[in-house]
Amino acid sequence: MFQRNLIDKTTYHQKYFRPSCLPALNLRFKTSAFFQPYYEKKHDQIHLPIEWTKTPEDTVLNYFSILREAENMAGRSCGTVGHARIPFPLAYNFLSEEYQRKLSYEAFFHSFAGVGHTSLIKLCRVPDIKHGIRFFYEIETIEGFEGKRAEYFGYYYGYIQLVHEKEGYRISDMSKIEEDFLCAPYHGWSHDADSAVEVKYGNWCKLIQKRYPTVTNGYVKNIYFRGTDGADYCLIFFTLTNGTDVEIAQFRKVGNERWKQINIKPEEDCLKETGN
């Protein structure tokens, strides 16, 4: 009962049901002429220009820009959609050599089954406790499946890891998590940053002595509190299109020390200790 009452039930439903109005970020390589040199080429016949992967940001933006109008919908009655399947072999070359050994081209292509259009709507480099190169991303897709005459919007988020190889930055790992638009409205406390912090770090971990006002900047939320151990804590959340707040990173400092990234897992570190 404590957990459910943390949410204002008169306002939180709408933010979970409404989709994104954010502009697309993956708008490089807009013309059809860009893809002409890659017609009928297999992935192992393509060599990426060095300037496409000069920085981590370039690599990610160019990767999603190439995939923007890639289509793997098993044919639509309206004819060709976007650039059809031409972009997929090109996009596969943005993966690192090690990642390609783990993920075959066939598996890569199959991972886009049903997708006809991809818009990158959120991209932000985030702290990595292992000091690697890590980005948070969110995409909006238009999807259609065999036997269905209508298309649907789909939303996904995840993390992208990058490494530097001899010819530029490559994607070394990538997660993709489907967003849910029904569970959040009916089980809201765990999807709302302020409520989740109160439950997990306060009720479960007994770590909160004093909460400070949440600082919100666009889709980024910073939540600060003074801990019962005398340290200060900062938790960073990103808000998804479905209204859910996802915890991105945790930081702790004592006195005038610098913030240090930490990795508390309330479900494991606190609930198991209390036996709840």
CSV table of N, CA and C in Angstrom, one decimal, residues 173-267:
chain,number,residue,atom,x,y,z
A,173,ASP,N,28.9,-3.5,-28.4
A,173,ASP,CA,27.8,-4.2,-27.8
A,173,ASP,C,26.6,-3.3,-27.9
A,174,MET,N,25.4,-3.9,-27.9
A,174,MET,CA,24.2,-3.1,-28.0
A,174,MET,C,23.0,-3.8,-27.4
A,175,SER,N,22.3,-3.2,-26.5
A,175,SER,CA,21.1,-3.8,-25.9
A,175,SER,C,19.9,-3.1,-26.5
A,176,LYS,N,18.8,-3.8,-26.6
A,176,LYS,CA,17.5,-3.2,-27.1
A,176,LYS,C,16.4,-3.7,-26.3
A,177,ILE,N,15.7,-2.9,-25.6
A,177,ILE,CA,14.6,-3.2,-24.7
A,177,ILE,C,13.3,-2.6,-25.1
A,178,GLU,N,12.3,-3.4,-25.2
A,178,GLU,CA,11.0,-3.0,-25.7
A,178,GLU,C,10.3,-2.1,-24.5
A,179,GLU,N,9.7,-1.1,-24.9
A,179,GLU,CA,8.9,-0.2,-24.0
A,179,GLU,C,7.5,-0.7,-23.9
A,180,ASP,N,7.0,-0.7,-22.6
A,180,ASP,CA,5.7,-1.2,-22.4
A,180,ASP,C,4.8,0.0,-22.1
A,181,PHE,N,3.6,0.0,-22.6
A,181,PHE,CA,2.6,1.1,-22.5
A,181,PHE,C,1.4,0.8,-21.6
A,182,LEU,N,1.4,-0.4,-21.0
A,182,LEU,CA,0.3,-0.7,-20.2
A,182,LEU,C,0.6,-1.0,-18.7
A,183,CYS,N,1.8,-1.6,-18.4
A,183,CYS,CA,2.2,-1.9,-17.1
A,183,CYS,C,2.4,-0.6,-16.2
A,184,ALA,N,3.1,0.4,-16.8
A,184,ALA,CA,3.4,1.6,-16.1
A,184,ALA,C,2.2,2.3,-15.5
A,185,PRO,N,1.1,2.5,-16.3
A,185,PRO,CA,-0.1,3.2,-15.7
A,185,PRO,C,-0.7,2.5,-14.5
A,186,TYR,N,-0.6,1.2,-14.5
A,186,TYR,CA,-1.3,0.4,-13.4
A,186,TYR,C,-0.3,0.0,-12.3
A,187,HIS,N,0.9,0.1,-12.5
A,187,HIS,CA,1.9,-0.2,-11.5
A,187,HIS,C,3.0,0.9,-11.5
A,188,GLY,N,2.5,2.1,-11.2
A,188,GLY,CA,3.3,3.3,-11.5
A,188,GLY,C,4.5,3.5,-10.6
A,189,TRP,N,4.5,3.1,-9.3
A,189,TRP,CA,5.6,3.5,-8.4
A,189,TRP,C,6.9,3.1,-8.9
A,190,SER,N,7.1,1.9,-9.5
A,190,SER,CA,8.4,1.5,-9.9
A,190,SER,C,8.9,2.1,-11.2
A,191,HIS,N,7.9,2.9,-11.9
A,191,HIS,CA,8.3,3.5,-13.2
A,191,HIS,C,8.5,5.0,-13.0
A,192,ASP,N,8.3,5.5,-11.8
A,192,ASP,CA,8.5,6.9,-11.5
A,192,ASP,C,9.7,7.1,-10.6
A,193,ALA,N,10.6,8.0,-11.0
A,193,ALA,CA,11.9,8.1,-10.4
A,193,ALA,C,11.8,8.5,-8.9
A,194,ASP,N,11.0,9.5,-8.6
A,194,ASP,CA,10.9,9.9,-7.2
A,194,ASP,C,10.3,8.8,-6.3
A,195,SER,N,9.3,8.2,-6.8
A,195,SER,CA,8.7,7.1,-6.0
A,195,SER,C,9.6,5.9,-5.9
A,196,ALA,N,10.3,5.6,-7.0
A,196,ALA,CA,11.2,4.4,-6.9
A,196,ALA,C,12.4,4.7,-5.9
A,197,VAL,N,12.9,5.9,-5.9
A,197,VAL,CA,14.0,6.2,-5.0
A,197,VAL,C,13.5,6.1,-3.5
A,198,GLU,N,12.3,6.6,-3.2
A,198,GLU,CA,11.7,6.5,-1.9
A,198,GLU,C,11.5,5.0,-1.5
A,199,VAL,N,11.1,4.2,-2.4
A,199,VAL,CA,10.8,2.8,-2.0
A,199,VAL,C,12.1,2.0,-1.9
A,200,LYS,N,13.0,2.1,-3.0
A,200,LYS,CA,14.2,1.3,-3.0
A,200,LYS,C,15.3,1.7,-2.1
A,201,TYR,N,15.6,3.0,-2.1
A,201,TYR,CA,16.7,3.5,-1.3
A,201,TYR,C,16.2,4.0,0.1
A,202,GLY,N,15.0,4.3,0.2
A,202,GLY,CA,14.4,4.7,1.5
A,202,GLY,C,13.9,3.5,2.3
A,203,ASN,N,12.8,2.9,1.8
A,203,ASN,CA,12.1,1.8,2.5
A,203,ASN,C,12.9,0.5,2.5
A,204,TRP,N,13.5,0.2,1.4
A,204,TRP,CA,14.3,-1.1,1.4
A,204,TRP,C,15.6,-1.0,2.0
A,205,CYS,N,16.4,0.0,1.6
A,205,CYS,CA,17.8,0.1,2.0
A,205,CYS,C,18.0,1.0,3.3
A,206,LYS,N,17.0,1.7,3.7
A,206,LYS,CA,17.1,2.6,4.9
A,206,LYS,C,18.2,3.6,4.7
A,207,LEU,N,18.4,4.1,3.5
A,207,LEU,CA,19.6,4.9,3.2
A,207,LEU,C,19.3,6.4,3.2
A,208,ILE,N,18.1,6.8,3.1
A,208,ILE,CA,17.7,8.2,2.9
A,208,ILE,C,17.5,8.9,4.3
A,209,GLN,N,18.3,9.9,4.5
A,209,GLN,CA,18.1,10.7,5.7
A,209,GLN,C,17.4,12.0,5.3
A,210,LYS,N,17.7,12.6,4.2
A,210,LYS,CA,17.1,13.8,3.7
A,210,LYS,C,17.0,13.9,2.2
A,211,ARG,N,15.9,14.1,1.6
A,211,ARG,CA,15.7,14.2,0.2
A,211,ARG,C,15.8,15.7,-0.2
A,212,TYR,N,16.5,16.0,-1.3
A,212,TYR,CA,16.5,17.3,-1.9
A,212,TYR,C,15.6,17.4,-3.1
A,213,PRO,N,15.2,18.6,-3.6
A,213,PRO,CA,14.4,18.7,-4.7
A,213,PRO,C,15.0,18.1,-6.0
A,214,THR,N,14.1,17.4,-6.7
A,214,THR,CA,14.6,16.7,-8.0
A,214,THR,C,14.9,17.8,-9.0
A,215,VAL,N,16.0,17.6,-9.7
A,215,VAL,CA,16.4,18.6,-10.7
A,215,VAL,C,16.1,17.9,-12.1
A,216,THR,N,15.2,18.6,-12.9
A,216,THR,CA,14.8,18.0,-14.2
A,216,THR,C,15.2,18.9,-15.3
A,217,ASN,N,15.9,18.3,-16.3
A,217,ASN,CA,16.3,19.1,-17.5
A,217,ASN,C,16.0,18.2,-18.7
A,218,GLY,N,14.9,18.6,-19.3
A,218,GLY,CA,14.4,17.7,-20.5
A,218,GLY,C,14.0,16.4,-20.0
A,219,TYR,N,14.6,15.3,-20.6
A,219,TYR,CA,14.3,14.0,-20.2
A,219,TYR,C,15.2,13.4,-19.1
A,220,VAL,N,16.1,14.3,-18.6
A,220,VAL,CA,17.1,13.9,-17.5
A,220,VAL,C,16.6,14.4,-16.1
A,221,LYS,N,16.6,13.5,-15.2
A,221,LYS,CA,16.3,13.8,-13.8
A,221,LYS,C,17.4,13.4,-12.9
A,222,ASN,N,17.9,14.4,-12.1
A,222,ASN,CA,18.9,14.1,-11.1
A,222,ASN,C,18.2,14.2,-9.7
A,223,ILE,N,18.3,13.1,-8.9
A,223,ILE,CA,17.8,13.1,-7.6
A,223,ILE,C,18.9,13.0,-6.6
A,224,TYR,N,18.9,13.9,-5.6
A,224,TYR,CA,19.9,14.0,-4.6
A,224,TYR,C,19.3,13.7,-3.2
A,225,PHE,N,20.1,13.1,-2.4
A,225,PHE,CA,19.7,12.9,-1.0
A,225,PHE,C,20.9,12.7,-0.1
A,226,ARG,N,20.8,13.1,1.2
A,226,ARG,CA,21.8,12.9,2.2
A,226,ARG,C,21.5,11.5,2.8
A,227,GLY,N,22.6,10.7,2.8
A,227,GLY,CA,22.4,9.3,3.3
A,227,GLY,C,22.5,9.2,4.8
A,228,THR,N,21.9,8.1,5.3
A,228,THR,CA,22.0,7.8,6.7
A,228,THR,C,23.5,7.5,7.1
A,229,ASP,N,24.3,7.3,6.2
A,229,ASP,CA,25.7,7.0,6.4
A,229,ASP,C,26.6,8.3,6.4
A,230,GLY,N,25.9,9.5,6.2
A,230,GLY,CA,26.6,10.7,6.2
A,230,GLY,C,27.1,11.1,4.8
A,231,ALA,N,27.0,10.3,3.8
A,231,ALA,CA,27.4,10.6,2.5
A,231,ALA,C,26.3,11.3,1.7
A,232,ASP,N,26.6,11.9,0.6
A,232,ASP,CA,25.7,12.5,-0.3
A,232,ASP,C,25.5,11.6,-1.5
A,233,TYR,N,24.3,11.5,-2.1
A,233,TYR,CA,24.1,10.6,-3.2
A,233,TYR,C,23.4,11.4,-4.4
A,234,CYS,N,23.7,11.0,-5.6
A,234,CYS,CA,23.1,11.5,-6.8
A,234,CYS,C,22.7,10.4,-7.7
A,235,LEU,N,21.4,10.3,-8.0
A,235,LEU,CA,20.9,9.2,-8.9
A,235,LEU,C,20.4,9.9,-10.2
A,236,ILE,N,20.8,9.4,-11.3
A,236,ILE,CA,20.4,10.0,-12.6
A,236,ILE,C,19.4,9.1,-13.3
A,237,PHE,N,18.3,9.7,-13.7
A,237,PHE,CA,17.3,8.9,-14.4
A,237,PHE,C,17.0,9.6,-15.8
A,238,PHE,N,16.6,8.8,-16.8
A,238,PHE,CA,16.1,9.3,-18.1
A,238,PHE,C,14.7,8.9,-18.2
A,239,THR,N,13.9,9.8,-18.7
A,239,THR,CA,12.4,9.5,-18.9
A,239,THR,C,12.2,9.0,-20.4
A,240,LEU,N,11.6,7.9,-20.5
A,240,LEU,CA,11.3,7.3,-21.8
A,240,LEU,C,10.0,7.9,-22.4
A,241,THR,N,9.8,7.5,-23.6
A,241,THR,CA,8.5,8.0,-24.3
A,241,THR,C,7.3,7.5,-23.6
A,242,ASN,N,7.3,6.3,-23.0
A,242,ASN,CA,6.2,5.8,-22.3
A,242,ASN,C,6.0,6.3,-20.9
A,243,GLY,N,6.8,7.3,-20.5
A,243,GLY,CA,6.7,8.0,-19.2
A,243,GLY,C,7.5,7.3,-18.1
A,244,THR,N,8.1,6.2,-18.4
A,244,THR,CA,8.9,5.5,-17.4
A,244,THR,C,10.2,6.1,-17.2
A,245,ASP,N,10.7,6.3,-15.9
A,245,ASP,CA,12.0,6.8,-15.6
A,245,ASP,C,12.9,5.6,-15.4
A,246,VAL,N,14.0,5.6,-16.2
A,246,VAL,CA,15.0,4.5,-16.1
A,246,VAL,C,16.3,5.0,-15.4
A,247,GLU,N,16.7,4.3,-14.4
A,247,GLU,CA,17.9,4.7,-13.6
A,247,GLU,C,19.2,4.5,-14.5
A,248,ILE,N,20.0,5.5,-14.7
A,248,ILE,CA,21.1,5.4,-15.6
A,248,ILE,C,22.4,5.3,-14.8
A,249,ALA,N,22.6,6.0,-13.7
A,249,ALA,CA,23.8,5.9,-13.0
A,249,ALA,C,23.6,6.4,-11.5
A,250,GLN,N,24.5,6.0,-10.6
A,250,GLN,CA,24.5,6.4,-9.2
A,250,GLN,C,25.9,7.0,-8.9
A,251,PHE,N,25.9,8.0,-8.0
A,251,PHE,CA,27.1,8.6,-7.6
A,251,PHE,C,27.0,8.9,-6.1
A,252,ARG,N,28.2,8.8,-5.4
A,252,ARG,CA,28.3,9.0,-4.0
A,252,ARG,C,29.5,9.9,-3.7
A,253,LYS,N,29.4,10.8,-2.7
A,253,LYS,CA,30.6,11.5,-2.2
A,253,LYS,C,30.5,11.7,-0.7
A,254,VAL,N,31.6,11.9,-0.1
A,254,VAL,CA,31.7,12.2,1.3
A,254,VAL,C,32.4,13.5,1.5
A,255,GLY,N,31.7,14.5,2.1
A,255,GLY,CA,32.3,15.8,2.3
A,255,GLY,C,32.6,16.5,1.0
A,256,ASN,N,33.9,17.0,0.9
A,256,ASN,CA,34.3,17.7,-0.3
A,256,ASN,C,34.9,16.8,-1.3
A,257,GLU,N,34.8,15.5,-1.2
A,257,GLU,CA,35.4,14.6,-2.2
A,257,GLU,C,34.6,14.8,-3.5
A,258,ARG,N,35.2,14.2,-4.5
A,258,ARG,CA,34.6,14.2,-5.8
A,258,ARG,C,33.5,13.1,-5.9
A,259,TRP,N,32.5,13.3,-6.8
A,259,TRP,CA,31.5,12.3,-6.9
A,259,TRP,C,32.2,11.0,-7.5
A,260,LYS,N,31.9,9.8,-6.9
A,260,LYS,CA,32.4,8.6,-7.4
A,260,LYS,C,31.2,7.7,-7.8
A,261,GLN,N,31.3,7.1,-9.0
A,261,GLN,CA,30.2,6.2,-9.5
A,261,GLN,C,30.2,5.0,-8.7
A,262,ILE,N,29.0,4.5,-8.3
A,262,ILE,CA,28.8,3.3,-7.5
A,262,ILE,C,27.8,2.4,-8.2
A,263,ASN,N,27.5,1.3,-7.6
A,263,ASN,CA,26.6,0.4,-8.2
A,263,ASN,C,25.8,-0.4,-7.1
A,264,ILE,N,24.8,0.3,-6.5
A,264,ILE,CA,24.0,-0.3,-5.5
A,264,ILE,C,22.8,-1.0,-6.3
A,265,LYS,N,22.5,-2.2,-5.8
A,265,LYS,CA,21.4,-3.0,-6.4
A,265,LYS,C,20.4,-3.3,-5.3
A,266,PRO,N,19.5,-2.4,-5.1
A,266,PRO,CA,18.6,-2.5,-3.9
A,266,PRO,C,17.9,-3.9,-3.8
A,267,GLU,N,17.5,-4.4,-5.0
A,267,GLU,CA,16.8,-5.7,-4.9
A,267,GLU,C,17.7,-6.8,-4.4
